Short mmCIF file of C-alpha atoms in Angstrom, two decimals:
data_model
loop_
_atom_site.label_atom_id
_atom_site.label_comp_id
_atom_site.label_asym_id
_atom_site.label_seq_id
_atom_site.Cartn_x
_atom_site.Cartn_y
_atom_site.Cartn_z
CA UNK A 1 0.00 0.00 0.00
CA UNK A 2 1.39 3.60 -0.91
CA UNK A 3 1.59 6.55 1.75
CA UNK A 4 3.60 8.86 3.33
CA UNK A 5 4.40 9.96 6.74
CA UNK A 6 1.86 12.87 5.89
CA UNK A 7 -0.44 13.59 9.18
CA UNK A 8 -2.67 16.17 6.61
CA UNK A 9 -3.07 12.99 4.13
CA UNK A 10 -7.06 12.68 3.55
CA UNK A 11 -6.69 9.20 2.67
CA UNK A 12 -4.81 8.48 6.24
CA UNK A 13 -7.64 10.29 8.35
CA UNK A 14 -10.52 8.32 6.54
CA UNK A 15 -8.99 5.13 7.09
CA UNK A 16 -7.65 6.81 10.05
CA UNK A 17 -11.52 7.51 11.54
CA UNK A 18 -12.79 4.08 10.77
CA UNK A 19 -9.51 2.59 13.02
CA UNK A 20 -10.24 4.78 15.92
CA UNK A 21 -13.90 3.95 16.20
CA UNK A 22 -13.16 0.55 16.02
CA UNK A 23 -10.79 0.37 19.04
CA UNK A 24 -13.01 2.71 20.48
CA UNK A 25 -16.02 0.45 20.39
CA UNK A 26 -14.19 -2.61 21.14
CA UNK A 27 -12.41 -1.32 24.18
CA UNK A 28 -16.05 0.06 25.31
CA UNK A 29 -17.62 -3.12 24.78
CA UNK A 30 -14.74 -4.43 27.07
CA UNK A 31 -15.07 -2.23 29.60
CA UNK A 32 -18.66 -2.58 29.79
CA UNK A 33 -19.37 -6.20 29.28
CA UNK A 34 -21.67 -6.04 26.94
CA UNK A 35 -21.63 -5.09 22.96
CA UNK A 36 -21.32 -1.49 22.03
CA UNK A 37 -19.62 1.66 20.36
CA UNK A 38 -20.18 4.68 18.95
CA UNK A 39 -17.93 7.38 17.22
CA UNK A 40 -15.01 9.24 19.02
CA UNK A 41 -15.86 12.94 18.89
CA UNK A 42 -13.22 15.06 17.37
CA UNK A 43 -13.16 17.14 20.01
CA UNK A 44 -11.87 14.30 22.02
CA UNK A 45 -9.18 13.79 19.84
CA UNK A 46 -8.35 17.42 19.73
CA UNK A 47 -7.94 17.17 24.00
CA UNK A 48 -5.65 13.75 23.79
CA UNK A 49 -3.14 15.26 20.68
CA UNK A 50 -2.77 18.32 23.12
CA UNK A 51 -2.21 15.76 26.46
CA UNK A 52 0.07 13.92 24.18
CA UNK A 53 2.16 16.80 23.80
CA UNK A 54 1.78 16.41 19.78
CA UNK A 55 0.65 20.29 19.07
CA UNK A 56 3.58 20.26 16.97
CA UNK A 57 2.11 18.25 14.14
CA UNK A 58 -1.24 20.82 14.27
CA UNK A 59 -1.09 23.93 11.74
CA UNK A 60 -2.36 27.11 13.32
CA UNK A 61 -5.30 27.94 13.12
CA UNK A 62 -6.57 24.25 12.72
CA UNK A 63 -9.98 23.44 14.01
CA UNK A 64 -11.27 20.83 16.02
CA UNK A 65 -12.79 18.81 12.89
CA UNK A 66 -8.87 19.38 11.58
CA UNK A 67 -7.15 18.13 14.56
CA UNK A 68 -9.58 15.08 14.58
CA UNK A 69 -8.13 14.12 11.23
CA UNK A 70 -4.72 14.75 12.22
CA UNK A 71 -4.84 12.27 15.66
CA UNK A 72 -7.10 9.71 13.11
CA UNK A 73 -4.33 10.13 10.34
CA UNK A 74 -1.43 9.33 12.98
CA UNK A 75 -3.02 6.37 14.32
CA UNK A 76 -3.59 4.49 10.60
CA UNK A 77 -0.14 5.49 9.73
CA UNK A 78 1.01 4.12 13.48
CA UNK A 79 -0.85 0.69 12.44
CA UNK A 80 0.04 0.45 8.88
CA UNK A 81 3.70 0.87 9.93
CA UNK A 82 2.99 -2.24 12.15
CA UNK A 83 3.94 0.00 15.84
CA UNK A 84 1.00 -0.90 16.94
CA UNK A 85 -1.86 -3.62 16.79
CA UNK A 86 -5.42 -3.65 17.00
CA UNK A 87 -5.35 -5.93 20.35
CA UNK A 88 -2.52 -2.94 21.61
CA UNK A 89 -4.85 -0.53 20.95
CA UNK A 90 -7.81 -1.36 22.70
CA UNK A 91 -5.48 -2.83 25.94
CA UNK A 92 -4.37 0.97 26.23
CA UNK A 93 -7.97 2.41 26.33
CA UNK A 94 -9.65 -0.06 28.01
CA UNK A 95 -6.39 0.32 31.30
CA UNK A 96 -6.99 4.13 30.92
CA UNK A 97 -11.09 4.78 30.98
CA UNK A 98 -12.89 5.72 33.78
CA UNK A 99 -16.26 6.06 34.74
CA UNK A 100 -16.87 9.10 32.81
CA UNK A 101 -16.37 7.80 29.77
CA UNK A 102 -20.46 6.65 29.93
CA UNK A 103 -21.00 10.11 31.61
CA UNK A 104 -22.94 12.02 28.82
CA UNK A 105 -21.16 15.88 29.82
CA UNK A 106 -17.71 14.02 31.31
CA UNK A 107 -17.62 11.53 28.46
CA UNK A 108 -15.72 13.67 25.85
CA UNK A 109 -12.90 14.77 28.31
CA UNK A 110 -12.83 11.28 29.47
CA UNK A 111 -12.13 9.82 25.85
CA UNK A 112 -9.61 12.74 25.72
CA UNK A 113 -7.88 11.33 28.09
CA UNK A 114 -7.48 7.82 27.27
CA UNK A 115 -6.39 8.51 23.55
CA UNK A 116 -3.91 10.97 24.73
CA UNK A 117 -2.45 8.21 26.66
CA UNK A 118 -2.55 6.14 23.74
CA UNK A 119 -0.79 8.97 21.43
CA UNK A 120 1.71 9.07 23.89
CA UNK A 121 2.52 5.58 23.18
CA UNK A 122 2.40 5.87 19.51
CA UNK A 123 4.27 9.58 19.84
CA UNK A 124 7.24 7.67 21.21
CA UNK A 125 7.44 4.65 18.72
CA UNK A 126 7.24 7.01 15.96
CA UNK A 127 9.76 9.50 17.52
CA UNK A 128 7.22 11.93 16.59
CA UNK B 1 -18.21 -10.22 27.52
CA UNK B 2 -21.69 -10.67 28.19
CA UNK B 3 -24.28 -11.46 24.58
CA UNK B 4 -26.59 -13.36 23.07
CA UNK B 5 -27.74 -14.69 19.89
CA UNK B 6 -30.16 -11.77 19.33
CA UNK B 7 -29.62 -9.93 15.40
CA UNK B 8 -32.51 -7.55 16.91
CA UNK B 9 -29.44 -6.38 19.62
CA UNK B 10 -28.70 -2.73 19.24
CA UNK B 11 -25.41 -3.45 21.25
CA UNK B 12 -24.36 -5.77 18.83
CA UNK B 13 -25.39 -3.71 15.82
CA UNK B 14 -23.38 -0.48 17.55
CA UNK B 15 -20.26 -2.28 17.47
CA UNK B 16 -21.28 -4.50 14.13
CA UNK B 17 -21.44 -1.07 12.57
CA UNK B 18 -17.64 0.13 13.44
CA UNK B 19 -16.24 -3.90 12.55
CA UNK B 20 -18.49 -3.19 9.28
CA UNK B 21 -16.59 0.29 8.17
CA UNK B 22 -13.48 -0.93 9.35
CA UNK B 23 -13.01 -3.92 7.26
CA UNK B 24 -14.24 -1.97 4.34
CA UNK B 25 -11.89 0.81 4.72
CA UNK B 26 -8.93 -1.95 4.80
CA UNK B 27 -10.50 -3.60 2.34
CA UNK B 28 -10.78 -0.65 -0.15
CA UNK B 29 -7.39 0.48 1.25
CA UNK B 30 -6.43 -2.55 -0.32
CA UNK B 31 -8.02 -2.84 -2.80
CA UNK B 32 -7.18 0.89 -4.40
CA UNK B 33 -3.55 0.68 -3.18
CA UNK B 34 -3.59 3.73 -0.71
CA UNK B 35 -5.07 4.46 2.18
CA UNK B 36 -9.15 5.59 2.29
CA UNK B 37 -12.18 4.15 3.92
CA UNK B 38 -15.88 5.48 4.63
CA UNK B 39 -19.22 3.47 6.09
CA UNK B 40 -20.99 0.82 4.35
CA UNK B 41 -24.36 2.29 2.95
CA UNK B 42 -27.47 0.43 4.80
CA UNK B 43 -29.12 -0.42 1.26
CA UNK B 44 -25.65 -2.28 0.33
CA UNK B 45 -25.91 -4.56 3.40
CA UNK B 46 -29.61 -4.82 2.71
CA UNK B 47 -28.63 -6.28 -0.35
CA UNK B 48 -26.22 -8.41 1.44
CA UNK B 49 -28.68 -10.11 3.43
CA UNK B 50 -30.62 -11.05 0.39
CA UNK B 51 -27.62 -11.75 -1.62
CA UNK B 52 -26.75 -14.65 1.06
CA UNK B 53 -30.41 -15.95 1.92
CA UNK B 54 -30.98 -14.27 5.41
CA UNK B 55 -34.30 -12.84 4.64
CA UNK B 56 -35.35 -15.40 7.20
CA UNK B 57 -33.78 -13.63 9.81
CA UNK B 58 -35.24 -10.10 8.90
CA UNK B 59 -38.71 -9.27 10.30
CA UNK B 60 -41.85 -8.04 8.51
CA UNK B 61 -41.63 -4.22 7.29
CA UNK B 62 -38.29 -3.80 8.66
CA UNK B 63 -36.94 -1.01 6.25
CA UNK B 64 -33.33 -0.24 4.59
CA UNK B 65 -31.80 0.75 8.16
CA UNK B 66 -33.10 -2.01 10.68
CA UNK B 67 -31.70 -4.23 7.51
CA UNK B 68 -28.57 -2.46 8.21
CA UNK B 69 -28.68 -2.68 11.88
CA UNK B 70 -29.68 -6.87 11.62
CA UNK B 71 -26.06 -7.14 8.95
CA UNK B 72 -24.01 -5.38 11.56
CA UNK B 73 -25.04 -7.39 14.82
CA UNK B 74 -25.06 -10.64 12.22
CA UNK B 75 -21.22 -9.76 11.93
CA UNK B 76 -19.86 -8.83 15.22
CA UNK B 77 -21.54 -11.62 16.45
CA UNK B 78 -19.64 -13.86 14.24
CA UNK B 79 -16.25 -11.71 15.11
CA UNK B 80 -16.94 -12.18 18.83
CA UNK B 81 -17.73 -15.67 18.41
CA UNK B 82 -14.00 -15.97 16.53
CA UNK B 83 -16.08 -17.93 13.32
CA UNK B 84 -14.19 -15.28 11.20
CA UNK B 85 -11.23 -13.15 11.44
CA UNK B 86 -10.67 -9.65 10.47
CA UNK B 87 -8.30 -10.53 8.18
CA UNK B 88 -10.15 -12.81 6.80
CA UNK B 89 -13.33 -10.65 6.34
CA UNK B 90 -10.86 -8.73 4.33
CA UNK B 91 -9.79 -10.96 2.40
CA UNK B 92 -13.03 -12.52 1.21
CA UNK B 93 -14.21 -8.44 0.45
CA UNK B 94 -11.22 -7.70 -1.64
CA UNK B 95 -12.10 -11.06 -3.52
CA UNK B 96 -14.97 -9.77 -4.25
CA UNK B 97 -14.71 -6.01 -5.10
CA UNK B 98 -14.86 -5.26 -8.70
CA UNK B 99 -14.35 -1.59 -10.50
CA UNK B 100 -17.66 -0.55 -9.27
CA UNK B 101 -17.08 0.02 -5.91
CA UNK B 102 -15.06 3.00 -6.81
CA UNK B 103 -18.45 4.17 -9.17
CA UNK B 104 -20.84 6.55 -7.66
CA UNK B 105 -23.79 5.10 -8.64
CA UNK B 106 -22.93 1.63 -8.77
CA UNK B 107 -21.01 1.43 -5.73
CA UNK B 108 -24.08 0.25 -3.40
CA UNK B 109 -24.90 -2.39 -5.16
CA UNK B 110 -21.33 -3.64 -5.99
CA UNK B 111 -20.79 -3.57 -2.09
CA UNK B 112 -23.88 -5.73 -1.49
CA UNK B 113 -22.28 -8.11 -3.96
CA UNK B 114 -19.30 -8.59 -2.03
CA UNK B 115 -20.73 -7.95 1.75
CA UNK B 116 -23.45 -10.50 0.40
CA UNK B 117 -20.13 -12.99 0.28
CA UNK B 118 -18.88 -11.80 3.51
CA UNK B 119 -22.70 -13.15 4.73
CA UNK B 120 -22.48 -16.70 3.02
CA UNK B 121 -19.57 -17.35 4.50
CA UNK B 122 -21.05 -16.43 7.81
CA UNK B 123 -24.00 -18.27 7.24
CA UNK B 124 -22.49 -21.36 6.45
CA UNK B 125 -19.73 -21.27 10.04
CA UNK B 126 -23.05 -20.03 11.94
CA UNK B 127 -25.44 -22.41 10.85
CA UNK B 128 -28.25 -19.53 10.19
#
């Protein structure tokens, strides 16, 4: 497959988004019990690039739809490279979410929080 | 993790639908040679259903999206029940993706063709 190390690639977010929601629903499901998901909100990947300390990578003036893409677009290009697997993935989330993450107000800081640690894991095998 | 053999499950149709757009997004990914992705229109798994003779399992007047939803929970029930692999799911899609899923129009019903393989294979390991 061809791609670049290119964090503004469309083609990385989309596959990107799809990854993330994936883990995201897995790990929820796992930390529930019982079947579920749902979408991460952009804004919560906007909070865990920033805990991450990966502000770097994010143009200025870059919205919150924008740095969604970005965080989605580092974590296909983290699993295409083969740093990290699925199973990886949703060990990291599921270790780092808390009860707010089924708060409805709490939940998006929550999610913030656990994909920031997760970043932080992918920040360092990528020496990004 | 705690489920049953219910296709009417909206847990198991929440987390059918991420496994759903995630192994098409690979699947396309691989299929194109480059990363991309996007969701899985409800009238292409609709299509899938009938495609691999599981109208039995669809009730009365249920329209395009309960269709959808039935599909979804049909496959992460299969995924949790380890009948079928990821990588396997994307295997059997790439088989069966021809130029059309790339064609606006004909792209739903191209996808139903190969999700509707996805199903028979499903079918078959889950006795349905």
């Amino acid at each position: 497959m061809n791609y670049s190390r290119d964090f503004r690639d469309k083609g990385l977010s989309t596959l990107g988004d799809s990854l993330v929601n994936f883990i995201y629903s897995i790990a929820l499901s796992g930390y529930t019990g019982k079947p579920t998901g749902g979408r991460v909100p952009n804004a919560s990947l906007a909070i865990a690039l920033e805990r991450a300390g990966l502000r770097h990578l994010v143009p200025p003036r870059t919205d919150k739809h924008g740095k969604g893409d970005i965080a989605e677009a580092i974590m296909a290009y983290a699993w295409l490279e083969g740093v990290i697997t699925i199973e990886e993935c949703v060990r990291i989330l599921i270790e780092n979410f808390e009860e707010d993450v089924l708060h409805p107000y709490r939940r998006k800081e929550a999610l913030g929080k656990a994909f920031g640690e997760l970043l932080k894991v992918v920040k360092d095998r990528l020496s990004l």
